[in-house]
Amino acid sequence: MNDTTEHTVMPPRDGWLAVRRGLIGMCPACGRGRIFRALLKVNDHCPACNEALHHHRADDFPAYLNIVLVGHIVVPLVLAVEMAFSPPYWVHGVIWLPLTLTLAFTLMHPIKGAIIGWQWAMRMHGFDPAGDHNDPHPTVTTSK
């Protein structure tokens, strides 16, 4: 058997660096441009290096991670305070509701950025310049 198909080996991307850049909202490729153009809206391209960012498929994964992280922080604290002081329920509401909301909103941006950085580093969902022709979710472009 003679295989005539050429396979281009792409150099590996530094996954940890891309995730760290995403955590601070910067482009996973260059680290200079901003990933987000609005609260959680991702730029189509990096303003600094023009790397395409519209391929990302973060979907609901940032929200799931956010729930897990905030839950693992808040629930043990709630239980510890309840066991130590047994405050009335309204005190729990005054303490834990603002803390939970603050943590959830504060963590959403870095979590989503880190996931986009990870997808870029792993060449997932169109971030591979060689192209993934087996991607079940190809990028759909619409005319304006």
mmCIF file with all atom_site columns, C-alpha atoms in Angstrom:
data_model
loop_
_atom_site.group_PDB
_atom_site.id
_atom_site.type_symbol
_atom_site.label_atom_id
_atom_site.label_alt_id
_atom_site.label_comp_id
_atom_site.label_asym_id
_atom_site.label_entity_id
_atom_site.label_seq_id
_atom_site.pdbx_PDB_ins_code
_atom_site.Cartn_x
_atom_site.Cartn_y
_atom_site.Cartn_z
_atom_site.occupancy
_atom_site.B_iso_or_equiv
_atom_site.pdbx_formal_charge
_atom_site.auth_seq_id
_atom_site.auth_comp_id
_atom_site.auth_asym_id
_atom_site.auth_atom_id
_atom_site.pdbx_PDB_model_num
ATOM 1   C CA . MET A 1 1   ? 0.000   0.000  0.000  1.00 0.00 ? 1   MET A CA 1
ATOM 2   C CA . ASN A 1 2   ? 1.306   3.353  -0.988 1.00 0.00 ? 2   ASN A CA 1
ATOM 3   C CA . ASP A 1 3   ? -0.131  6.265  0.991  1.00 0.00 ? 3   ASP A CA 1
ATOM 4   C CA . THR A 1 4   ? 0.144   9.454  -1.032 1.00 0.00 ? 4   THR A CA 1
ATOM 5   C CA . THR A 1 5   ? -1.645  11.659 1.486  1.00 0.00 ? 5   THR A CA 1
ATOM 6   C CA . GLU A 1 6   ? 0.608   14.288 3.019  1.00 0.00 ? 6   GLU A CA 1
ATOM 7   C CA . HIS A 1 7   ? 0.328   14.946 6.743  1.00 0.00 ? 7   HIS A CA 1
ATOM 8   C CA . THR A 1 8   ? 1.663   18.213 8.030  1.00 0.00 ? 8   THR A CA 1
ATOM 9   C CA . VAL A 1 9   ? 2.945   17.991 11.581 1.00 0.00 ? 9   VAL A CA 1
ATOM 10  C CA . MET A 1 10  ? 2.185   21.209 13.375 1.00 0.00 ? 10  MET A CA 1
ATOM 11  C CA . PRO A 1 11  ? 4.451   22.312 16.230 1.00 0.00 ? 11  PRO A CA 1
ATOM 12  C CA . PRO A 1 12  ? 2.868   21.854 19.653 1.00 0.00 ? 12  PRO A CA 1
ATOM 13  C CA . ARG A 1 13  ? 1.324   24.842 21.333 1.00 0.00 ? 13  ARG A CA 1
ATOM 14  C CA . ASP A 1 14  ? 2.026   25.604 24.978 1.00 0.00 ? 14  ASP A CA 1
ATOM 15  C CA . GLY A 1 15  ? -1.273  24.671 26.631 1.00 0.00 ? 15  GLY A CA 1
ATOM 16  C CA . TRP A 1 16  ? -0.486  26.112 30.053 1.00 0.00 ? 16  TRP A CA 1
ATOM 17  C CA . LEU A 1 17  ? 0.609   29.425 28.576 1.00 0.00 ? 17  LEU A CA 1
ATOM 18  C CA . ALA A 1 18  ? -2.556  29.610 26.452 1.00 0.00 ? 18  ALA A CA 1
ATOM 19  C CA . VAL A 1 19  ? -4.744  28.845 29.484 1.00 0.00 ? 19  VAL A CA 1
ATOM 20  C CA . ARG A 1 20  ? -2.939  31.464 31.600 1.00 0.00 ? 20  ARG A CA 1
ATOM 21  C CA . ARG A 1 21  ? -3.384  34.043 28.853 1.00 0.00 ? 21  ARG A CA 1
ATOM 22  C CA . GLY A 1 22  ? -7.056  33.120 28.603 1.00 0.00 ? 22  GLY A CA 1
ATOM 23  C CA . LEU A 1 23  ? -7.476  33.463 32.364 1.00 0.00 ? 23  LEU A CA 1
ATOM 24  C CA . ILE A 1 24  ? -6.502  37.118 32.110 1.00 0.00 ? 24  ILE A CA 1
ATOM 25  C CA . GLY A 1 25  ? -8.601  37.650 28.964 1.00 0.00 ? 25  GLY A CA 1
ATOM 26  C CA . MET A 1 26  ? -5.731  37.921 26.520 1.00 0.00 ? 26  MET A CA 1
ATOM 27  C CA . CYS A 1 27  ? -5.223  36.229 23.153 1.00 0.00 ? 27  CYS A CA 1
ATOM 28  C CA . PRO A 1 28  ? -3.897  32.676 23.592 1.00 0.00 ? 28  PRO A CA 1
ATOM 29  C CA . ALA A 1 29  ? -1.623  33.104 20.572 1.00 0.00 ? 29  ALA A CA 1
ATOM 30  C CA . CYS A 1 30  ? 0.157   36.394 21.252 1.00 0.00 ? 30  CYS A CA 1
ATOM 31  C CA . GLY A 1 31  ? -0.891  37.430 24.765 1.00 0.00 ? 31  GLY A CA 1
ATOM 32  C CA . ARG A 1 32  ? -1.351  41.067 23.686 1.00 0.00 ? 32  ARG A CA 1
ATOM 33  C CA . GLY A 1 33  ? -4.862  41.377 22.252 1.00 0.00 ? 33  GLY A CA 1
ATOM 34  C CA . ARG A 1 34  ? -8.092  41.045 24.229 1.00 0.00 ? 34  ARG A CA 1
ATOM 35  C CA . ILE A 1 35  ? -10.219 37.906 23.759 1.00 0.00 ? 35  ILE A CA 1
ATOM 36  C CA . PHE A 1 36  ? -13.489 39.591 24.711 1.00 0.00 ? 36  PHE A CA 1
ATOM 37  C CA . ARG A 1 37  ? -15.149 42.530 22.956 1.00 0.00 ? 37  ARG A CA 1
ATOM 38  C CA . ALA A 1 38  ? -18.009 42.680 25.479 1.00 0.00 ? 38  ALA A CA 1
ATOM 39  C CA . LEU A 1 39  ? -18.891 41.002 28.760 1.00 0.00 ? 39  LEU A CA 1
ATOM 40  C CA . LEU A 1 40  ? -18.705 37.422 27.447 1.00 0.00 ? 40  LEU A CA 1
ATOM 41  C CA . LYS A 1 41  ? -18.696 38.075 23.683 1.00 0.00 ? 41  LYS A CA 1
ATOM 42  C CA . VAL A 1 42  ? -15.524 36.832 22.029 1.00 0.00 ? 42  VAL A CA 1
ATOM 43  C CA . ASN A 1 43  ? -13.727 38.891 19.388 1.00 0.00 ? 43  ASN A CA 1
ATOM 44  C CA . ASP A 1 44  ? -13.815 37.318 15.928 1.00 0.00 ? 44  ASP A CA 1
ATOM 45  C CA . HIS A 1 45  ? -10.070 37.968 15.614 1.00 0.00 ? 45  HIS A CA 1
ATOM 46  C CA . CYS A 1 46  ? -7.336  39.092 17.974 1.00 0.00 ? 46  CYS A CA 1
ATOM 47  C CA . PRO A 1 47  ? -6.894  42.869 17.570 1.00 0.00 ? 47  PRO A CA 1
ATOM 48  C CA . ALA A 1 48  ? -3.107  42.509 17.977 1.00 0.00 ? 48  ALA A CA 1
ATOM 49  C CA . CYS A 1 49  ? -2.116  39.442 15.906 1.00 0.00 ? 49  CYS A CA 1
ATOM 50  C CA . ASN A 1 50  ? -5.321  38.786 13.900 1.00 0.00 ? 50  ASN A CA 1
ATOM 51  C CA . GLU A 1 51  ? -5.578  35.180 15.179 1.00 0.00 ? 51  GLU A CA 1
ATOM 52  C CA . ALA A 1 52  ? -9.082  33.863 14.439 1.00 0.00 ? 52  ALA A CA 1
ATOM 53  C CA . LEU A 1 53  ? -10.984 33.378 17.695 1.00 0.00 ? 53  LEU A CA 1
ATOM 54  C CA . HIS A 1 54  ? -14.490 32.848 16.330 1.00 0.00 ? 54  HIS A CA 1
ATOM 55  C CA . HIS A 1 55  ? -13.975 29.074 16.183 1.00 0.00 ? 55  HIS A CA 1
ATOM 56  C CA . HIS A 1 56  ? -14.312 28.592 19.922 1.00 0.00 ? 56  HIS A CA 1
ATOM 57  C CA . ARG A 1 57  ? -17.032 26.282 21.217 1.00 0.00 ? 57  ARG A CA 1
ATOM 58  C CA . ALA A 1 58  ? -17.004 27.051 24.924 1.00 0.00 ? 58  ALA A CA 1
ATOM 59  C CA . ASP A 1 59  ? -20.823 26.712 25.026 1.00 0.00 ? 59  ASP A CA 1
ATOM 60  C CA . ASP A 1 60  ? -22.026 25.835 28.559 1.00 0.00 ? 60  ASP A CA 1
ATOM 61  C CA . PHE A 1 61  ? -18.740 24.407 29.840 1.00 0.00 ? 61  PHE A CA 1
ATOM 62  C CA . PRO A 1 62  ? -17.660 27.679 31.557 1.00 0.00 ? 62  PRO A CA 1
ATOM 63  C CA . ALA A 1 63  ? -20.968 27.793 33.434 1.00 0.00 ? 63  ALA A CA 1
ATOM 64  C CA . TYR A 1 64  ? -20.602 24.167 34.554 1.00 0.00 ? 64  TYR A CA 1
ATOM 65  C CA . LEU A 1 65  ? -17.067 24.785 35.809 1.00 0.00 ? 65  LEU A CA 1
ATOM 66  C CA . ASN A 1 66  ? -18.237 27.957 37.516 1.00 0.00 ? 66  ASN A CA 1
ATOM 67  C CA . ILE A 1 67  ? -20.976 26.091 39.376 1.00 0.00 ? 67  ILE A CA 1
ATOM 68  C CA . VAL A 1 68  ? -18.534 23.382 40.472 1.00 0.00 ? 68  VAL A CA 1
ATOM 69  C CA . LEU A 1 69  ? -15.873 25.854 41.642 1.00 0.00 ? 69  LEU A CA 1
ATOM 70  C CA . VAL A 1 70  ? -18.240 28.214 43.456 1.00 0.00 ? 70  VAL A CA 1
ATOM 71  C CA . GLY A 1 71  ? -20.049 25.272 45.018 1.00 0.00 ? 71  GLY A CA 1
ATOM 72  C CA . HIS A 1 72  ? -16.800 23.785 46.295 1.00 0.00 ? 72  HIS A CA 1
ATOM 73  C CA . ILE A 1 73  ? -15.886 27.124 47.858 1.00 0.00 ? 73  ILE A CA 1
ATOM 74  C CA . VAL A 1 74  ? -19.234 28.205 49.317 1.00 0.00 ? 74  VAL A CA 1
ATOM 75  C CA . VAL A 1 75  ? -20.764 24.920 50.531 1.00 0.00 ? 75  VAL A CA 1
ATOM 76  C CA . PRO A 1 76  ? -17.935 24.009 52.947 1.00 0.00 ? 76  PRO A CA 1
ATOM 77  C CA . LEU A 1 77  ? -17.999 27.560 54.314 1.00 0.00 ? 77  LEU A CA 1
ATOM 78  C CA . VAL A 1 78  ? -21.774 27.410 54.826 1.00 0.00 ? 78  VAL A CA 1
ATOM 79  C CA . LEU A 1 79  ? -21.466 24.096 56.628 1.00 0.00 ? 79  LEU A CA 1
ATOM 80  C CA . ALA A 1 80  ? -18.590 25.306 58.798 1.00 0.00 ? 80  ALA A CA 1
ATOM 81  C CA . VAL A 1 81  ? -20.471 28.461 59.842 1.00 0.00 ? 81  VAL A CA 1
ATOM 82  C CA . GLU A 1 82  ? -23.652 26.475 60.507 1.00 0.00 ? 82  GLU A CA 1
ATOM 83  C CA . MET A 1 83  ? -21.828 23.927 62.649 1.00 0.00 ? 83  MET A CA 1
ATOM 84  C CA . ALA A 1 84  ? -19.837 26.535 64.587 1.00 0.00 ? 84  ALA A CA 1
ATOM 85  C CA . PHE A 1 85  ? -22.423 29.297 65.138 1.00 0.00 ? 85  PHE A CA 1
ATOM 86  C CA . SER A 1 86  ? -25.898 28.076 64.043 1.00 0.00 ? 86  SER A CA 1
ATOM 87  C CA . PRO A 1 87  ? -26.980 31.549 62.845 1.00 0.00 ? 87  PRO A CA 1
ATOM 88  C CA . PRO A 1 88  ? -30.580 32.245 61.785 1.00 0.00 ? 88  PRO A CA 1
ATOM 89  C CA . TYR A 1 89  ? -31.466 31.574 58.151 1.00 0.00 ? 89  TYR A CA 1
ATOM 90  C CA . TRP A 1 90  ? -31.638 35.265 57.286 1.00 0.00 ? 90  TRP A CA 1
ATOM 91  C CA . VAL A 1 91  ? -27.982 35.639 58.324 1.00 0.00 ? 91  VAL A CA 1
ATOM 92  C CA . HIS A 1 92  ? -27.068 32.800 55.951 1.00 0.00 ? 92  HIS A CA 1
ATOM 93  C CA . GLY A 1 93  ? -28.917 34.648 53.180 1.00 0.00 ? 93  GLY A CA 1
ATOM 94  C CA . VAL A 1 94  ? -27.173 37.928 53.927 1.00 0.00 ? 94  VAL A CA 1
ATOM 95  C CA . ILE A 1 95  ? -23.735 36.270 53.937 1.00 0.00 ? 95  ILE A CA 1
ATOM 96  C CA . TRP A 1 96  ? -23.904 33.562 51.272 1.00 0.00 ? 96  TRP A CA 1
ATOM 97  C CA . LEU A 1 97  ? -26.099 35.061 48.562 1.00 0.00 ? 97  LEU A CA 1
ATOM 98  C CA . PRO A 1 98  ? -23.811 38.053 47.894 1.00 0.00 ? 98  PRO A CA 1
ATOM 99  C CA . LEU A 1 99  ? -20.696 35.884 48.192 1.00 0.00 ? 99  LEU A CA 1
ATOM 100 C CA . THR A 1 100 ? -22.074 33.285 45.776 1.00 0.00 ? 100 THR A CA 1
ATOM 101 C CA . LEU A 1 101 ? -23.158 35.880 43.214 1.00 0.00 ? 101 LEU A CA 1
ATOM 102 C CA . THR A 1 102 ? -19.872 37.778 43.473 1.00 0.00 ? 102 THR A CA 1
ATOM 103 C CA . LEU A 1 103 ? -17.796 34.626 43.006 1.00 0.00 ? 103 LEU A CA 1
ATOM 104 C CA . ALA A 1 104 ? -19.945 33.393 40.111 1.00 0.00 ? 104 ALA A CA 1
ATOM 105 C CA . PHE A 1 105 ? -19.788 36.673 38.185 1.00 0.00 ? 105 PHE A CA 1
ATOM 106 C CA . THR A 1 106 ? -16.106 37.237 38.970 1.00 0.00 ? 106 THR A CA 1
ATOM 107 C CA . LEU A 1 107 ? -15.034 33.768 37.826 1.00 0.00 ? 107 LEU A CA 1
ATOM 108 C CA . MET A 1 108 ? -17.075 33.530 34.607 1.00 0.00 ? 108 MET A CA 1
ATOM 109 C CA . HIS A 1 109 ? -14.767 35.732 32.505 1.00 0.00 ? 109 HIS A CA 1
ATOM 110 C CA . PRO A 1 110 ? -11.483 34.006 33.474 1.00 0.00 ? 110 PRO A CA 1
ATOM 111 C CA . ILE A 1 111 ? -13.030 30.531 33.175 1.00 0.00 ? 111 ILE A CA 1
ATOM 112 C CA . LYS A 1 112 ? -14.358 31.171 29.671 1.00 0.00 ? 112 LYS A CA 1
ATOM 113 C CA . GLY A 1 113 ? -11.047 32.729 28.611 1.00 0.00 ? 113 GLY A CA 1
ATOM 114 C CA . ALA A 1 114 ? -9.115  29.739 29.944 1.00 0.00 ? 114 ALA A CA 1
ATOM 115 C CA . ILE A 1 115 ? -11.357 27.313 28.047 1.00 0.00 ? 115 ILE A CA 1
ATOM 116 C CA . ILE A 1 116 ? -10.879 29.267 24.820 1.00 0.00 ? 116 ILE A CA 1
ATOM 117 C CA . GLY A 1 117 ? -7.112  29.234 25.418 1.00 0.00 ? 117 GLY A CA 1
ATOM 118 C CA . TRP A 1 118 ? -7.199  25.481 26.020 1.00 0.00 ? 118 TRP A CA 1
ATOM 119 C CA . GLN A 1 119 ? -9.212  24.899 22.829 1.00 0.00 ? 119 GLN A CA 1
ATOM 120 C CA . TRP A 1 120 ? -6.737  27.020 20.883 1.00 0.00 ? 120 TRP A CA 1
ATOM 121 C CA . ALA A 1 121 ? -3.736  25.139 22.313 1.00 0.00 ? 121 ALA A CA 1
ATOM 122 C CA . MET A 1 122 ? -5.317  21.753 21.516 1.00 0.00 ? 122 MET A CA 1
ATOM 123 C CA . ARG A 1 123 ? -6.302  22.954 18.014 1.00 0.00 ? 123 ARG A CA 1
ATOM 124 C CA . MET A 1 124 ? -9.947  22.154 18.645 1.00 0.00 ? 124 MET A CA 1
ATOM 125 C CA . HIS A 1 125 ? -12.993 23.349 16.686 1.00 0.00 ? 125 HIS A CA 1
ATOM 126 C CA . GLY A 1 126 ? -11.327 25.123 13.791 1.00 0.00 ? 126 GLY A CA 1
ATOM 127 C CA . PHE A 1 127 ? -8.259  26.411 15.644 1.00 0.00 ? 127 PHE A CA 1
ATOM 128 C CA . ASP A 1 128 ? -6.205  23.944 13.571 1.00 0.00 ? 128 ASP A CA 1
ATOM 129 C CA . PRO A 1 129 ? -4.875  25.705 10.452 1.00 0.00 ? 129 PRO A CA 1
ATOM 130 C CA . ALA A 1 130 ? -4.735  22.338 8.668  1.00 0.00 ? 130 ALA A CA 1
ATOM 131 C CA . GLY A 1 131 ? -8.501  22.113 9.199  1.00 0.00 ? 131 GLY A CA 1
ATOM 132 C CA . ASP A 1 132 ? -10.592 19.425 10.807 1.00 0.00 ? 132 ASP A CA 1
ATOM 133 C CA . HIS A 1 133 ? -12.824 18.122 8.070  1.00 0.00 ? 133 HIS A CA 1
ATOM 134 C CA . ASN A 1 134 ? -14.479 15.721 10.533 1.00 0.00 ? 134 ASN A CA 1
ATOM 135 C CA . ASP A 1 135 ? -15.623 18.514 12.864 1.00 0.00 ? 135 ASP A CA 1
ATOM 136 C CA . PRO A 1 136 ? -19.328 17.864 13.522 1.00 0.00 ? 136 PRO A CA 1
ATOM 137 C CA . HIS A 1 137 ? -19.827 21.601 14.178 1.00 0.00 ? 137 HIS A CA 1
ATOM 138 C CA . PRO A 1 138 ? -18.241 23.449 11.288 1.00 0.00 ? 138 PRO A CA 1
ATOM 139 C CA . THR A 1 139 ? -17.994 27.197 11.524 1.00 0.00 ? 139 THR A CA 1
ATOM 140 C CA . VAL A 1 140 ? -21.064 28.771 9.983  1.00 0.00 ? 140 VAL A CA 1
ATOM 141 C CA . THR A 1 141 ? -20.629 32.155 8.393  1.00 0.00 ? 141 THR A CA 1
ATOM 142 C CA . THR A 1 142 ? -23.523 34.453 7.747  1.00 0.00 ? 142 THR A CA 1
ATOM 143 C CA . SER A 1 143 ? -23.617 37.481 5.532  1.00 0.00 ? 143 SER A CA 1
ATOM 144 C CA . LYS A 1 144 ? -24.600 40.781 7.112  1.00 0.00 ? 144 LYS A CA 1
#
